[in-house]
Amino acid sequence: MTFPIIGVVGGGQLARMMAPAAAALGFELQVLAESAEVCAVPVVAKAPVGDYRDLEALREFARGVDVLTFDHEHVPTGHLRTLIAEGVNVQPRPDALVNAQDKLVMRAAIAELGLPNPEWAAVDSPAGIVGFGDRHGWPVVLKMPRGGYDGKGVRVLHSAAQAQDTGDWFAAMSPLLVEEMVDFSRELSALIARTPSGEARAWPVAESIQVAGVCDEVIAPAPGILPQVAAAAQAAALQIADALGVTGVMAAELFETPGRAPGFLVNELAMRPHNTGHWTMDGAVTGQFEQHLRAVLDLPLGDTAALGGIVVMKNILGGANADLFAAYPAALAAEPTAKVHSYGKSVRPGRKIAHVNVIGSAHDDVAAVRARATTAATIIRDGK
Ligand code: ADP
């Protein structure tokens, strides 16, 4: 057998959703699992339990695989450099990955490339925030450069008085990132994949709708986006990937800013399959999980064209219903076009547990496709 073995550090839903793509292509998927209970474990060939912060655990896991890749961005780059020096094929490499780990590093890289950032600064004291707010206007957005996700680690400060009240954050981490509060019309996602050889492809730019800092819904292609804005966003994501040497899937999360050239600002980068790319599983010729595996193996990439006219992905967060399967008969009967992806997780309030994709045809209107996805997702979340 010459089929490769892919090792994924982390056993969450992203690793889990790589499994069907790996199986289809004949690859073996293994995960380094945080615990025996994480949701990728039941669907992969091997899932040793180990701590991704422990070099020895990473080394042992890497020994049996042809390529090492990730379900999350938190593996210490020093460990990855050691593994690379020892001959492990790590994709993406730490010099790229650090831009998804540290928002200050990312802001500096985006500036260096001449791509559009919000106004930003590294600050090491409340006085630094006040100075920034006085220069650029209030409110400002304060961010932990490392460790944030789903809006945790992001705080809006409306005044100098509020800026003074940030000692707890500086005690946890310094410097912090401060940004202007961007007046955006909506959030966009430019999803791309790139191989170590440098082949790269972009999917159509999608709109992502966040609720309370968490991705709730994604519409692809972004309805009504100006063709030149979409093209510039794709070009920016490809330029970033090329310049940073990104491999695998990367999502550039953008703020759409009409009237402020080139029509968007970069918010942040993710270097792995991303929630804003789940629509591609059913809605594009090549889904992001298959593409990620192809990319990290340096295989030719698949076509990224969208299928149908409009694709909607609706996230399901834990809600009133603890028994998701009990709601399937009603949900599937209500929306035969819905493609349900369940993560095999126990239900906790607000936890990402599943998503639904609906592919509309060219003559469906966006609102109708969104309603279909919402109907199925709501029945599963609420049990009715
Ligand atoms: P996370 O790493 O937690 O996803 P983000 O930097 O993406 O953090 O911020 C979370 C959300 O906060 C964004 O999706 C956006 O809605 C809002 N946000 C972040 N930065 C800004 C900004 N500079 N201006 C306005 N809103 C922002």
mmCIF file of C-alpha atoms and ligand atoms in Angstrom:
data_model
loop_
_atom_site.group_PDB
_atom_site.id
_atom_site.type_symbol
_atom_site.label_atom_id
_atom_site.label_comp_id
_atom_site.label_asym_id
_atom_site.label_seq_id
_atom_site.Cartn_x
_atom_site.Cartn_y
_atom_site.Cartn_z
ATOM 1 C CA MET A 1 0.000 0.000 0.000
ATOM 2 C CA THR A 2 1.324 3.431 -0.885
ATOM 3 C CA PHE A 3 -1.578 5.476 0.397
ATOM 4 C CA PRO A 4 -0.432 8.153 2.834
ATOM 5 C CA ILE A 5 -1.184 8.494 6.524
ATOM 6 C CA ILE A 6 -2.221 11.967 7.631
ATOM 7 C CA GLY A 7 -1.779 12.933 11.268
ATOM 8 C CA VAL A 8 -4.006 15.690 12.623
ATOM 9 C CA VAL A 9 -3.123 17.383 15.895
ATOM 10 C CA GLY A 10 -6.414 17.879 17.711
ATOM 11 C CA GLY A 11 -9.591 15.841 17.572
ATOM 12 C CA GLY A 12 -12.414 18.363 17.274
ATOM 13 C CA GLN A 13 -15.059 18.679 14.587
ATOM 14 C CA LEU A 14 -12.613 19.920 11.959
ATOM 15 C CA ALA A 15 -10.518 16.759 12.262
ATOM 16 C CA ARG A 16 -13.732 14.731 12.319
ATOM 17 C CA MET A 17 -14.916 16.263 9.041
ATOM 18 C CA MET A 18 -11.594 15.420 7.360
ATOM 19 C CA ALA A 19 -12.404 11.728 7.853
ATOM 20 C CA PRO A 20 -14.956 11.191 5.066
ATOM 21 C CA ALA A 21 -12.698 13.020 2.623
ATOM 22 C CA ALA A 22 -9.719 10.887 3.668
ATOM 23 C CA ALA A 23 -11.738 7.688 3.364
ATOM 24 C CA ALA A 24 -12.960 8.611 -0.114
ATOM 25 C CA LEU A 25 -9.425 9.115 -1.368
ATOM 26 C CA GLY A 26 -8.065 6.066 0.449
ATOM 27 C CA PHE A 27 -5.917 7.995 2.931
ATOM 28 C CA GLU A 28 -5.561 6.929 6.532
ATOM 29 C CA LEU A 29 -6.374 9.625 9.061
ATOM 30 C CA GLN A 30 -5.034 9.621 12.608
ATOM 31 C CA VAL A 31 -5.594 12.237 15.283
ATOM 32 C CA LEU A 32 -3.659 13.240 18.362
ATOM 33 C CA ALA A 33 -6.669 13.547 20.639
ATOM 34 C CA GLU A 34 -6.993 15.852 23.648
ATOM 35 C CA SER A 35 -8.924 13.049 25.351
ATOM 36 C CA ALA A 36 -10.600 9.794 24.365
ATOM 37 C CA GLU A 37 -13.943 11.642 24.382
ATOM 38 C CA VAL A 38 -13.257 14.258 21.667
ATOM 39 C CA CYS A 39 -15.518 13.972 18.664
ATOM 40 C CA ALA A 40 -13.059 12.900 15.944
ATOM 41 C CA VAL A 41 -12.016 9.781 17.851
ATOM 42 C CA PRO A 42 -14.886 7.469 16.780
ATOM 43 C CA VAL A 43 -14.392 8.167 13.053
ATOM 44 C CA VAL A 44 -10.620 7.796 12.567
ATOM 45 C CA ALA A 45 -8.250 4.836 12.308
ATOM 46 C CA LYS A 46 -6.082 5.706 15.291
ATOM 47 C CA ALA A 47 -6.455 8.332 17.980
ATOM 48 C CA PRO A 48 -3.751 8.266 20.609
ATOM 49 C CA VAL A 49 -4.442 10.643 23.477
ATOM 50 C CA GLY A 50 -1.759 13.239 24.080
ATOM 51 C CA ASP A 51 -1.114 16.863 24.915
ATOM 52 C CA TYR A 52 -0.253 19.049 21.896
ATOM 53 C CA ARG A 53 1.913 21.212 24.194
ATOM 54 C CA ASP A 54 4.091 18.188 24.987
ATOM 55 C CA LEU A 55 6.964 17.761 22.505
ATOM 56 C CA GLU A 56 7.365 14.079 23.322
ATOM 57 C CA ALA A 57 3.665 13.389 22.632
ATOM 58 C CA LEU A 58 3.921 15.227 19.297
ATOM 59 C CA ARG A 59 7.113 13.379 18.399
ATOM 60 C CA GLU A 60 5.619 9.989 19.148
ATOM 61 C CA PHE A 61 2.489 10.802 17.132
ATOM 62 C CA ALA A 62 4.485 12.188 14.182
ATOM 63 C CA ARG A 63 6.591 9.058 13.956
ATOM 64 C CA GLY A 64 3.800 7.094 12.279
ATOM 65 C CA VAL A 65 2.523 9.673 9.792
ATOM 66 C CA ASP A 66 3.500 11.008 6.357
ATOM 67 C CA VAL A 67 2.335 14.534 7.071
ATOM 68 C CA LEU A 68 1.413 16.371 10.265
ATOM 69 C CA THR A 69 -1.388 18.932 10.105
ATOM 70 C CA PHE A 70 -3.834 20.585 12.486
ATOM 71 C CA ASP A 71 -7.379 20.876 13.742
ATOM 72 C CA HIS A 72 -6.432 24.078 15.600
ATOM 73 C CA GLU A 73 -3.622 26.645 15.606
ATOM 74 C CA HIS A 74 -2.318 26.308 19.155
ATOM 75 C CA VAL A 75 0.651 23.954 18.807
ATOM 76 C CA PRO A 76 3.779 25.776 20.020
ATOM 77 C CA THR A 77 5.859 26.820 17.018
ATOM 78 C CA GLY A 78 9.073 25.890 18.844
ATOM 79 C CA HIS A 79 7.904 22.282 19.025
ATOM 80 C CA LEU A 80 7.070 22.324 15.327
ATOM 81 C CA ARG A 81 10.522 23.675 14.469
ATOM 82 C CA THR A 82 12.066 20.833 16.451
ATOM 83 C CA LEU A 83 9.938 18.271 14.630
ATOM 84 C CA ILE A 84 10.854 19.755 11.248
ATOM 85 C CA ALA A 85 14.555 19.608 12.177
ATOM 86 C CA GLU A 86 13.998 15.950 12.973
ATOM 87 C CA GLY A 87 12.532 15.338 9.520
ATOM 88 C CA VAL A 88 8.776 15.572 10.137
ATOM 89 C CA ASN A 89 6.676 16.951 7.281
ATOM 90 C CA VAL A 90 4.672 19.694 9.062
ATOM 91 C CA GLN A 91 1.984 21.532 7.024
ATOM 92 C CA PRO A 92 1.427 24.415 7.438
ATOM 93 C CA ARG A 93 4.862 25.317 8.722
ATOM 94 C CA PRO A 94 5.346 27.341 11.924
ATOM 95 C CA ASP A 95 6.429 30.563 10.173
ATOM 96 C CA ALA A 96 3.036 30.653 8.475
ATOM 97 C CA LEU A 97 1.060 29.330 11.434
ATOM 98 C CA VAL A 98 2.296 32.030 13.800
ATOM 99 C CA ASN A 99 0.218 34.544 11.819
ATOM 100 C CA ALA A 100 -2.906 32.672 12.888
ATOM 101 C CA GLN A 101 -1.675 32.319 16.479
ATOM 102 C CA ASP A 102 -0.734 35.908 17.136
ATOM 103 C CA LYS A 103 -2.835 38.839 15.907
ATOM 104 C CA LEU A 104 0.023 41.321 16.385
ATOM 105 C CA VAL A 105 2.287 39.254 14.128
ATOM 106 C CA MET A 106 -0.564 39.019 11.622
ATOM 107 C CA ARG A 107 -1.278 42.784 11.640
ATOM 108 C CA ALA A 108 2.411 43.517 10.988
ATOM 109 C CA ALA A 109 2.500 40.957 8.144
ATOM 110 C CA ILE A 110 -0.629 42.405 6.502
ATOM 111 C CA ALA A 111 0.855 45.911 6.743
ATOM 112 C CA GLU A 112 4.131 44.691 5.276
ATOM 113 C CA LEU A 113 2.230 43.262 2.293
ATOM 114 C CA GLY A 114 0.496 46.600 1.728
ATOM 115 C CA LEU A 115 -2.919 45.039 2.316
ATOM 116 C CA PRO A 116 -5.699 46.878 4.140
ATOM 117 C CA ASN A 117 -5.679 46.689 7.966
ATOM 118 C CA PRO A 118 -7.917 48.626 10.323
ATOM 119 C CA GLU A 119 -5.936 51.284 12.219
ATOM 120 C CA TRP A 120 -4.096 49.314 14.905
ATOM 121 C CA ALA A 121 -1.332 49.489 17.484
ATOM 122 C CA ALA A 122 0.438 47.334 20.013
ATOM 123 C CA VAL A 123 -0.164 48.797 23.477
ATOM 124 C CA ASP A 124 1.383 47.893 26.787
ATOM 125 C CA SER A 125 -0.690 50.044 29.119
ATOM 126 C CA PRO A 126 -4.130 51.652 29.512
ATOM 127 C CA ALA A 127 -2.454 54.975 28.652
ATOM 128 C CA GLY A 128 -1.483 53.483 25.288
ATOM 129 C CA ILE A 129 -5.145 52.697 24.603
ATOM 130 C CA VAL A 130 -6.192 56.222 25.563
ATOM 131 C CA GLY A 131 -3.583 57.690 23.216
ATOM 132 C CA PHE A 132 -4.819 55.460 20.374
ATOM 133 C CA GLY A 133 -8.480 56.312 21.086
ATOM 134 C CA ASP A 134 -7.725 60.026 21.143
ATOM 135 C CA ARG A 135 -5.918 59.763 17.792
ATOM 136 C CA HIS A 136 -8.342 57.485 15.964
ATOM 137 C CA GLY A 137 -11.640 58.030 17.797
ATOM 138 C CA TRP A 138 -13.754 56.075 20.245
ATOM 139 C CA PRO A 139 -14.868 53.360 20.661
ATOM 140 C CA VAL A 140 -11.821 51.147 20.128
ATOM 141 C CA VAL A 141 -11.516 47.356 20.062
ATOM 142 C CA LEU A 142 -9.016 45.746 22.438
ATOM 143 C CA LYS A 143 -7.823 42.226 21.633
ATOM 144 C CA MET A 144 -5.736 39.553 23.267
ATOM 145 C CA PRO A 145 -3.204 38.796 20.501
ATOM 146 C CA ARG A 146 -3.127 35.105 21.442
ATOM 147 C CA GLY A 147 -5.647 32.534 22.577
ATOM 148 C CA GLY A 148 -8.899 34.285 21.600
ATOM 149 C CA TYR A 149 -11.686 32.557 19.673
ATOM 150 C CA ASP A 150 -15.394 33.112 19.071
ATOM 151 C CA GLY A 151 -15.116 36.689 20.319
ATOM 152 C CA LYS A 152 -13.508 35.719 23.627
ATOM 153 C CA GLY A 153 -10.478 37.934 23.942
ATOM 154 C CA VAL A 154 -12.196 40.869 22.187
ATOM 155 C CA ARG A 155 -13.487 43.857 24.147
ATOM 156 C CA VAL A 156 -15.033 47.127 22.958
ATOM 157 C CA LEU A 157 -13.961 50.199 24.963
ATOM 158 C CA HIS A 158 -16.085 53.297 24.630
ATOM 159 C CA SER A 159 -14.086 55.856 26.570
ATOM 160 C CA ALA A 160 -10.808 56.718 28.237
ATOM 161 C CA ALA A 161 -12.440 55.747 31.543
ATOM 162 C CA GLN A 162 -13.186 52.251 30.233
ATOM 163 C CA ALA A 163 -9.657 52.016 28.836
ATOM 164 C CA GLN A 164 -8.289 52.595 32.325
ATOM 165 C CA ASP A 165 -10.208 49.554 33.518
ATOM 166 C CA THR A 166 -8.155 47.007 31.551
ATOM 167 C CA GLY A 167 -5.525 46.120 34.133
ATOM 168 C CA ASP A 168 -6.806 42.519 34.323
ATOM 169 C CA TRP A 169 -6.038 42.035 30.623
ATOM 170 C CA PHE A 170 -2.572 43.589 30.782
ATOM 171 C CA ALA A 171 -1.850 41.379 33.768
ATOM 172 C CA ALA A 172 -2.706 38.331 31.616
ATOM 173 C CA MET A 173 -0.848 39.451 28.470
ATOM 174 C CA SER A 174 1.197 42.371 27.195
ATOM 175 C CA PRO A 175 1.381 43.956 24.698
ATOM 176 C CA LEU A 176 -2.262 43.859 23.618
ATOM 177 C CA LEU A 177 -3.664 44.776 20.203
ATOM 178 C CA VAL A 178 -5.884 47.816 19.895
ATOM 179 C CA GLU A 179 -7.859 48.533 16.727
ATOM 180 C CA GLU A 180 -10.220 51.173 15.464
ATOM 181 C CA MET A 181 -13.868 50.125 15.685
ATOM 182 C CA VAL A 182 -14.546 49.409 12.018
ATOM 183 C CA ASP A 183 -17.838 50.576 10.589
ATOM 184 C CA PHE A 184 -18.337 47.563 8.319
ATOM 185 C CA SER A 185 -21.381 46.625 6.284
ATOM 186 C CA ARG A 186 -20.901 42.889 6.836
ATOM 187 C CA GLU A 187 -18.220 40.268 7.385
ATOM 188 C CA LEU A 188 -16.757 38.292 4.501
ATOM 189 C CA SER A 189 -14.581 35.209 4.276
ATOM 190 C CA ALA A 190 -12.007 34.632 1.550
ATOM 191 C CA LEU A 191 -11.189 30.927 1.676
ATOM 192 C CA ILE A 192 -8.232 29.539 -0.229
ATOM 193 C CA ALA A 193 -5.978 26.501 -0.282
ATOM 194 C CA ARG A 194 -2.313 26.333 -1.198
ATOM 195 C CA THR A 195 0.138 23.472 -1.662
ATOM 196 C CA PRO A 196 3.824 23.334 -0.689
ATOM 197 C CA SER A 197 4.615 23.510 -4.422
ATOM 198 C CA GLY A 198 2.734 26.793 -4.618
ATOM 199 C CA GLU A 199 -0.463 25.824 -6.435
ATOM 200 C CA ALA A 200 -3.336 27.810 -4.925
ATOM 201 C CA ARG A 201 -7.070 28.117 -5.474
ATOM 202 C CA ALA A 202 -9.753 30.372 -4.036
ATOM 203 C CA TRP A 203 -13.403 29.550 -3.406
ATOM 204 C CA PRO A 204 -16.027 32.208 -4.053
ATOM 205 C CA VAL A 205 -15.991 34.839 -1.277
ATOM 206 C CA ALA A 206 -18.734 34.189 1.281
ATOM 207 C CA GLU A 207 -20.683 36.380 3.703
ATOM 208 C CA SER A 208 -20.516 35.308 7.330
ATOM 209 C CA ILE A 209 -23.030 36.398 9.924
ATOM 210 C CA GLN A 210 -21.859 36.400 13.537
ATOM 211 C CA VAL A 211 -24.158 36.392 16.533
ATOM 212 C CA ALA A 212 -22.576 37.336 19.873
ATOM 213 C CA GLY A 213 -19.116 36.815 18.363
ATOM 214 C CA VAL A 214 -19.900 33.316 17.073
ATOM 215 C CA CYS A 215 -20.417 32.340 13.438
ATOM 216 C CA ASP A 216 -24.139 31.725 12.925
ATOM 217 C CA GLU A 217 -24.671 31.586 9.186
ATOM 218 C CA VAL A 218 -22.657 31.721 5.971
ATOM 219 C CA ILE A 219 -24.000 32.615 2.530
ATOM 220 C CA ALA A 220 -21.945 31.824 -0.554
ATOM 221 C CA PRO A 221 -21.248 33.538 -2.830
ATOM 222 C CA ALA A 222 -21.694 36.710 -0.738
ATOM 223 C CA PRO A 223 -24.971 38.152 -2.090
ATOM 224 C CA GLY A 224 -24.563 41.305 -4.123
ATOM 225 C CA ILE A 225 -20.821 41.596 -3.597
ATOM 226 C CA LEU A 226 -19.222 43.851 -6.193
ATOM 227 C CA PRO A 227 -17.211 41.691 -8.593
ATOM 228 C CA GLN A 228 -14.132 43.876 -8.143
ATOM 229 C CA VAL A 229 -14.362 43.573 -4.339
ATOM 230 C CA ALA A 230 -14.709 39.783 -4.562
ATOM 231 C CA ALA A 231 -11.766 39.576 -6.951
ATOM 232 C CA ALA A 232 -9.612 41.835 -4.762
ATOM 233 C CA ALA A 233 -10.507 39.804 -1.644
ATOM 234 C CA GLN A 234 -9.548 36.539 -3.345
ATOM 235 C CA ALA A 235 -6.351 38.107 -4.650
ATOM 236 C CA ALA A 236 -5.478 39.401 -1.172
ATOM 237 C CA ALA A 237 -5.998 35.959 0.413
ATOM 238 C CA LEU A 238 -3.863 34.329 -2.283
ATOM 239 C CA GLN A 239 -1.172 36.996 -1.879
ATOM 240 C CA ILE A 240 -1.120 36.434 1.899
ATOM 241 C CA ALA A 241 -0.877 32.669 1.455
ATOM 242 C CA ASP A 242 1.933 33.002 -1.058
ATOM 243 C CA ALA A 243 3.914 35.551 0.937
ATOM 244 C CA LEU A 244 3.598 33.670 4.229
ATOM 245 C CA GLY A 245 4.097 30.234 2.674
ATOM 246 C CA VAL A 246 0.714 28.987 3.868
ATOM 247 C CA THR A 247 -0.139 25.365 3.068
ATOM 248 C CA GLY A 248 -3.523 23.717 3.415
ATOM 249 C CA VAL A 249 -6.704 25.719 3.790
ATOM 250 C CA MET A 250 -6.627 29.324 4.971
ATOM 251 C CA ALA A 251 -9.558 31.612 5.712
ATOM 252 C CA ALA A 252 -9.042 35.366 5.612
ATOM 253 C CA GLU A 253 -11.847 36.924 7.620
ATOM 254 C CA LEU A 254 -12.638 40.362 6.223
ATOM 255 C CA PHE A 255 -14.752 43.387 7.054
ATOM 256 C CA GLU A 256 -16.613 44.735 4.018
ATOM 257 C CA THR A 257 -16.136 48.514 3.926
ATOM 258 C CA PRO A 258 -17.964 50.138 0.995
ATOM 259 C CA GLY A 259 -16.461 53.483 0.110
ATOM 260 C CA ARG A 260 -13.119 52.648 1.662
ATOM 261 C CA ALA A 261 -10.840 51.120 -0.990
ATOM 262 C CA PRO A 262 -10.413 48.290 -1.828
ATOM 263 C CA GLY A 263 -13.812 47.617 -0.209
ATOM 264 C CA PHE A 264 -12.606 45.457 2.680
ATOM 265 C CA LEU A 265 -10.168 45.282 5.599
ATOM 266 C CA VAL A 266 -8.473 42.140 6.876
ATOM 267 C CA ASN A 267 -9.767 41.047 10.294
ATOM 268 C CA GLU A 268 -7.932 37.790 10.985
ATOM 269 C CA LEU A 269 -6.455 34.651 9.458
ATOM 270 C CA ALA A 270 -7.220 30.991 10.191
ATOM 271 C CA MET A 271 -4.850 28.316 8.877
ATOM 272 C CA ARG A 272 -6.993 25.210 8.747
ATOM 273 C CA PRO A 273 -10.442 24.405 7.445
ATOM 274 C CA HIS A 274 -12.781 27.030 8.883
ATOM 275 C CA ASN A 275 -16.390 27.401 9.961
ATOM 276 C CA THR A 276 -16.941 29.935 7.173
ATOM 277 C CA GLY A 277 -15.920 27.203 4.700
ATOM 278 C CA HIS A 278 -18.321 24.457 5.812
ATOM 279 C CA TRP A 279 -20.635 25.424 2.949
ATOM 280 C CA THR A 280 -18.086 23.943 0.516
ATOM 281 C CA MET A 281 -18.718 20.404 1.816
ATOM 282 C CA ASP A 282 -21.928 20.215 -0.196
ATOM 283 C CA GLY A 283 -21.812 23.494 -2.084
ATOM 284 C CA ALA A 284 -18.575 23.381 -4.069
ATOM 285 C CA VAL A 285 -16.998 20.939 -6.498
ATOM 286 C CA THR A 286 -14.249 20.374 -3.913
ATOM 287 C CA GLY A 287 -14.987 20.787 -0.224
ATOM 288 C CA GLN A 288 -12.502 22.405 2.132
ATOM 289 C CA PHE A 289 -11.726 19.198 4.043
ATOM 290 C CA GLU A 290 -10.815 17.249 0.912
ATOM 291 C CA GLN A 291 -8.855 20.256 -0.349
ATOM 292 C CA HIS A 292 -6.938 20.568 2.910
ATOM 293 C CA LEU A 293 -5.813 16.939 2.670
ATOM 294 C CA ARG A 294 -4.851 17.315 -0.983
ATOM 295 C CA ALA A 295 -2.965 20.507 -0.208
ATOM 296 C CA VAL A 296 -0.925 19.199 2.724
ATOM 297 C CA LEU A 297 -0.029 16.131 0.638
ATOM 298 C CA ASP A 298 1.098 18.432 -2.209
ATOM 299 C CA LEU A 299 -1.422 16.894 -4.600
ATOM 300 C CA PRO A 300 -3.092 18.923 -7.359
ATOM 301 C CA LEU A 301 -5.994 20.943 -5.951
ATOM 302 C CA GLY A 302 -9.630 20.444 -6.860
ATOM 303 C CA ASP A 303 -11.956 22.856 -8.594
ATOM 304 C CA THR A 304 -13.464 25.397 -6.177
ATOM 305 C CA ALA A 305 -16.535 26.454 -8.165
ATOM 306 C CA ALA A 306 -19.797 26.722 -6.234
ATOM 307 C CA LEU A 307 -22.590 24.315 -7.066
ATOM 308 C CA GLY A 308 -26.018 25.794 -7.527
ATOM 309 C CA GLY A 309 -26.842 29.468 -7.342
ATOM 310 C CA ILE A 310 -26.598 30.135 -3.621
ATOM 311 C CA VAL A 311 -25.389 28.027 -0.727
ATOM 312 C CA VAL A 312 -26.345 28.608 2.904
ATOM 313 C CA MET A 313 -24.650 27.087 5.936
ATOM 314 C CA LYS A 314 -26.449 27.436 9.253
ATOM 315 C CA ASN A 315 -24.643 26.528 12.457
ATOM 316 C CA ILE A 316 -26.420 24.625 15.204
ATOM 317 C CA LEU A 317 -25.330 25.596 18.700
ATOM 318 C CA GLY A 318 -26.423 23.608 21.728
ATOM 319 C CA GLY A 319 -29.946 24.593 22.790
ATOM 320 C CA ALA A 320 -33.051 23.103 24.346
ATOM 321 C CA ASN A 321 -32.816 19.708 22.651
ATOM 322 C CA ALA A 322 -30.303 17.238 24.138
ATOM 323 C CA ASP A 323 -31.224 14.374 21.774
ATOM 324 C CA LEU A 324 -30.384 15.597 18.282
ATOM 325 C CA PHE A 325 -31.319 12.366 16.551
ATOM 326 C CA ALA A 326 -34.816 12.466 18.028
ATOM 327 C CA ALA A 327 -35.349 15.652 16.000
ATOM 328 C CA TYR A 328 -34.090 14.200 12.703
ATOM 329 C CA PRO A 329 -37.456 12.834 11.466
ATOM 330 C CA ALA A 330 -39.091 16.240 11.775
ATOM 331 C CA ALA A 331 -36.078 18.189 10.461
ATOM 332 C CA LEU A 332 -35.387 15.933 7.487
ATOM 333 C CA ALA A 333 -39.078 15.769 6.567
ATOM 334 C CA ALA A 334 -39.426 19.538 6.772
ATOM 335 C CA GLU A 335 -36.398 20.256 4.543
ATOM 336 C CA PRO A 336 -35.437 17.465 2.137
ATOM 337 C CA THR A 337 -32.741 19.707 0.631
ATOM 338 C CA ALA A 338 -30.937 20.111 3.973
ATOM 339 C CA LYS A 339 -27.602 18.338 4.404
ATOM 340 C CA VAL A 340 -27.032 17.774 8.123
ATOM 341 C CA HIS A 341 -23.507 17.468 9.545
ATOM 342 C CA SER A 342 -23.471 16.423 13.173
ATOM 343 C CA TYR A 343 -20.258 16.524 15.186
ATOM 344 C CA GLY A 344 -21.072 13.692 17.597
ATOM 345 C CA LYS A 345 -20.775 15.984 20.598
ATOM 346 C CA SER A 346 -22.895 16.109 23.714
ATOM 347 C CA VAL A 347 -25.157 19.138 23.842
ATOM 348 C CA ARG A 348 -24.112 22.098 25.934
ATOM 349 C CA PRO A 349 -25.607 25.597 25.612
ATOM 350 C CA GLY A 350 -23.811 27.611 22.944
ATOM 351 C CA ARG A 351 -21.480 24.779 21.906
ATOM 352 C CA LYS A 352 -21.040 24.213 18.155
ATOM 353 C CA ILE A 353 -22.618 20.761 17.681
ATOM 354 C CA ALA A 354 -23.696 20.564 14.040
ATOM 355 C CA HIS A 355 -24.428 22.543 10.912
ATOM 356 C CA VAL A 356 -26.823 22.372 8.006
ATOM 357 C CA ASN A 357 -26.049 23.159 4.366
ATOM 358 C CA VAL A 358 -28.720 23.971 1.816
ATOM 359 C CA ILE A 359 -27.874 24.355 -1.870
ATOM 360 C CA GLY A 360 -30.255 26.628 -3.716
ATOM 361 C CA SER A 361 -30.622 26.747 -7.459
ATOM 362 C CA ALA A 362 -29.852 29.789 -9.568
ATOM 363 C CA HIS A 363 -33.521 30.871 -9.518
ATOM 364 C CA ASP A 364 -34.024 30.538 -5.728
ATOM 365 C CA ASP A 365 -33.862 33.765 -3.818
ATOM 366 C CA VAL A 366 -31.398 34.103 -0.953
ATOM 367 C CA ALA A 367 -34.070 34.620 1.700
ATOM 368 C CA ALA A 368 -35.824 31.390 0.730
ATOM 369 C CA VAL A 369 -32.624 29.332 0.889
ATOM 370 C CA ARG A 370 -31.723 30.899 4.239
ATOM 371 C CA ALA A 371 -35.188 30.080 5.558
ATOM 372 C CA ARG A 372 -34.823 26.426 4.555
ATOM 373 C CA ALA A 373 -31.481 26.109 6.337
ATOM 374 C CA THR A 374 -32.826 27.886 9.412
ATOM 375 C CA THR A 375 -35.906 25.675 9.554
ATOM 376 C CA ALA A 376 -33.892 22.461 9.604
ATOM 377 C CA ALA A 377 -31.295 23.835 12.031
ATOM 378 C CA THR A 378 -33.925 25.179 14.416
ATOM 379 C CA ILE A 379 -35.839 21.912 14.567
ATOM 380 C CA ILE A 380 -32.644 20.039 15.426
ATOM 381 C CA ARG A 381 -31.572 22.631 18.015
ATOM 382 C CA ASP A 382 -34.953 22.950 19.723
ATOM 383 C CA GLY A 383 -36.371 19.474 19.110
ATOM 384 C CA LYS A 384 -39.438 20.958 17.439
HETATM 385 P P1 ADP B 1 -11.939 35.901 17.392
HETATM 386 O O1 ADP B 1 -10.494 35.566 17.271
HETATM 387 O O2 ADP B 1 -12.481 35.679 18.761
HETATM 388 O O3 ADP B 1 -12.797 35.376 16.281
HETATM 389 P P2 ADP B 1 -12.109 38.488 16.059
HETATM 390 O O4 ADP B 1 -10.906 39.337 15.995
HETATM 391 O O5 ADP B 1 -12.553 37.796 14.819
HETATM 392 O O6 ADP B 1 -11.949 37.503 17.289
HETATM 393 O O7 ADP B 1 -13.320 39.363 16.585
HETATM 394 C C1 ADP B 1 -14.589 38.801 16.859
HETATM 395 C C2 ADP B 1 -15.682 39.698 16.308
HETATM 396 O O8 ADP B 1 -15.617 40.994 16.896
HETATM 397 C C3 ADP B 1 -15.553 39.924 14.819
HETATM 398 O O9 ADP B 1 -16.154 38.886 14.097
HETATM 399 C C4 ADP B 1 -16.258 41.267 14.648
HETATM 400 O O10 ADP B 1 -17.647 41.072 14.592
HETATM 401 C C5 ADP B 1 -15.899 41.995 15.913
HETATM 402 N N1 ADP B 1 -14.683 42.818 15.689
HETATM 403 C C6 ADP B 1 -13.395 42.405 15.816
HETATM 404 N N2 ADP B 1 -12.543 43.394 15.517
HETATM 405 C C7 ADP B 1 -13.279 44.472 15.197
HETATM 406 C C8 ADP B 1 -12.985 45.814 14.789
HETATM 407 N N3 ADP B 1 -11.732 46.275 14.708
HETATM 408 N N4 ADP B 1 -14.028 46.635 14.525
HETATM 409 C C9 ADP B 1 -15.306 46.212 14.654
HETATM 410 N N5 ADP B 1 -15.654 44.974 15.040
HETATM 411 C C10 ADP B 1 -14.671 44.106 15.315
#
